[in-house]
Amino acid sequence: MNPRFAMRQRCAPLAAAACALALSACSPDYNWREIRQPADGYLVMLPARPASMSRPINLDGLAVTMAMTGARVDDQTFTVGAVRLPDSEPATREKAGAAMRAAMVRNIAGRETAAADVRV
């Protein structure tokens, strides 16, 4: 048997598996697009056509409207939310942030294990 032919025969399944893996990375499931919300002050990348909604919420006594934009691909959900606070006082931001954090942790029946400031 020709050694080159034998080598090709052994490598064919490996090459087919590599091609299949490479093609799966090109899956159309995630169709990323840039979403701009100038009124809410953000730009985000979402993996599918987004849906938006807004609703009034109470953040520990602060009545605000939360605007949410999100996209779903299979069982994965990607969402961004924004609120406009009644003023720009640091105490108001801290109160709203603490109330949002507590509500998110409560919604998933979780507990906060670490926190850090993020500058945007």
mmCIF file of C-alpha atoms in Angstrom, residues 41-112:
data_model
loop_
_atom_site.group_PDB
_atom_site.id
_atom_site.type_symbol
_atom_site.label_atom_id
_atom_site.label_comp_id
_atom_site.label_asym_id
_atom_site.label_seq_id
_atom_site.Cartn_x
_atom_site.Cartn_y
_atom_site.Cartn_z
ATOM 1 C CA GLY A 41 -27.356 56.859 27.336
ATOM 2 C CA TYR A 42 -26.067 53.461 26.246
ATOM 3 C CA LEU A 43 -24.850 51.403 23.319
ATOM 4 C CA VAL A 44 -24.931 47.607 23.547
ATOM 5 C CA MET A 45 -24.285 44.595 21.324
ATOM 6 C CA LEU A 46 -27.143 42.067 21.249
ATOM 7 C CA PRO A 47 -27.121 38.668 19.474
ATOM 8 C CA ALA A 48 -30.564 38.914 17.861
ATOM 9 C CA ARG A 49 -33.288 41.385 16.982
ATOM 10 C CA PRO A 50 -34.148 43.160 20.241
ATOM 11 C CA ALA A 51 -37.457 43.830 21.928
ATOM 12 C CA SER A 52 -37.976 46.829 24.203
ATOM 13 C CA MET A 53 -40.368 47.679 26.995
ATOM 14 C CA SER A 54 -40.624 50.020 29.941
ATOM 15 C CA ARG A 55 -42.507 49.887 33.209
ATOM 16 C CA PRO A 56 -42.722 51.818 36.454
ATOM 17 C CA ILE A 57 -40.768 50.390 39.387
ATOM 18 C CA ASN A 58 -40.195 51.405 42.988
ATOM 19 C CA LEU A 59 -36.583 51.509 44.143
ATOM 20 C CA ASP A 60 -36.904 51.744 47.908
ATOM 21 C CA GLY A 61 -39.258 54.722 47.715
ATOM 22 C CA LEU A 62 -37.965 56.160 44.425
ATOM 23 C CA ALA A 63 -40.673 55.907 41.759
ATOM 24 C CA VAL A 64 -38.894 55.566 38.391
ATOM 25 C CA THR A 65 -39.514 54.054 34.971
ATOM 26 C CA MET A 66 -37.192 51.257 33.897
ATOM 27 C CA ALA A 67 -36.581 50.899 30.152
ATOM 28 C CA MET A 68 -35.387 47.437 29.102
ATOM 29 C CA THR A 69 -34.062 46.159 25.786
ATOM 30 C CA GLY A 70 -33.179 42.529 25.249
ATOM 31 C CA ALA A 71 -32.771 39.647 22.866
ATOM 32 C CA ARG A 72 -33.183 35.900 23.242
ATOM 33 C CA VAL A 73 -31.347 33.125 21.398
ATOM 34 C CA ASP A 74 -32.503 29.626 22.288
ATOM 35 C CA ASP A 75 -32.443 29.540 26.103
ATOM 36 C CA GLN A 76 -30.023 32.479 26.509
ATOM 37 C CA THR A 77 -31.352 35.961 27.309
ATOM 38 C CA PHE A 78 -29.328 39.166 26.964
ATOM 39 C CA THR A 79 -30.889 42.280 28.522
ATOM 40 C CA VAL A 80 -29.937 45.823 29.440
ATOM 41 C CA GLY A 81 -32.024 48.103 31.644
ATOM 42 C CA ALA A 82 -31.841 51.821 32.378
ATOM 43 C CA VAL A 83 -33.615 54.221 34.726
ATOM 44 C CA ARG A 84 -33.617 58.011 34.962
ATOM 45 C CA LEU A 85 -33.270 59.161 38.539
ATOM 46 C CA PRO A 86 -35.100 62.253 39.821
ATOM 47 C CA ASP A 87 -31.783 64.006 40.568
ATOM 48 C CA SER A 88 -28.037 63.490 40.241
ATOM 49 C CA GLU A 89 -27.220 63.419 43.946
ATOM 50 C CA PRO A 90 -24.775 60.676 45.008
ATOM 51 C CA ALA A 91 -27.152 59.592 47.790
ATOM 52 C CA THR A 92 -29.956 59.058 45.246
ATOM 53 C CA ARG A 93 -27.667 56.962 43.010
ATOM 54 C CA GLU A 94 -26.487 54.878 45.963
ATOM 55 C CA LYS A 95 -30.049 54.298 47.197
ATOM 56 C CA ALA A 96 -31.270 53.300 43.715
ATOM 57 C CA GLY A 97 -28.253 51.044 43.105
ATOM 58 C CA ALA A 98 -28.674 49.271 46.436
ATOM 59 C CA ALA A 99 -32.407 48.767 45.816
ATOM 60 C CA MET A 100 -31.767 47.369 42.304
ATOM 61 C CA ARG A 101 -29.054 45.053 43.552
ATOM 62 C CA ALA A 102 -31.298 43.756 46.358
ATOM 63 C CA ALA A 103 -34.207 43.213 43.933
ATOM 64 C CA MET A 104 -32.043 41.316 41.417
ATOM 65 C CA VAL A 105 -30.605 39.050 44.111
ATOM 66 C CA ARG A 106 -34.104 38.462 45.527
ATOM 67 C CA ASN A 107 -35.476 37.627 42.036
ATOM 68 C CA ILE A 108 -33.044 34.733 41.667
ATOM 69 C CA ALA A 109 -33.184 33.668 45.330
ATOM 70 C CA GLY A 110 -29.449 34.254 45.517
ATOM 71 C CA ARG A 111 -26.985 36.055 47.712
ATOM 72 C CA GLU A 112 -24.379 38.663 46.947
#
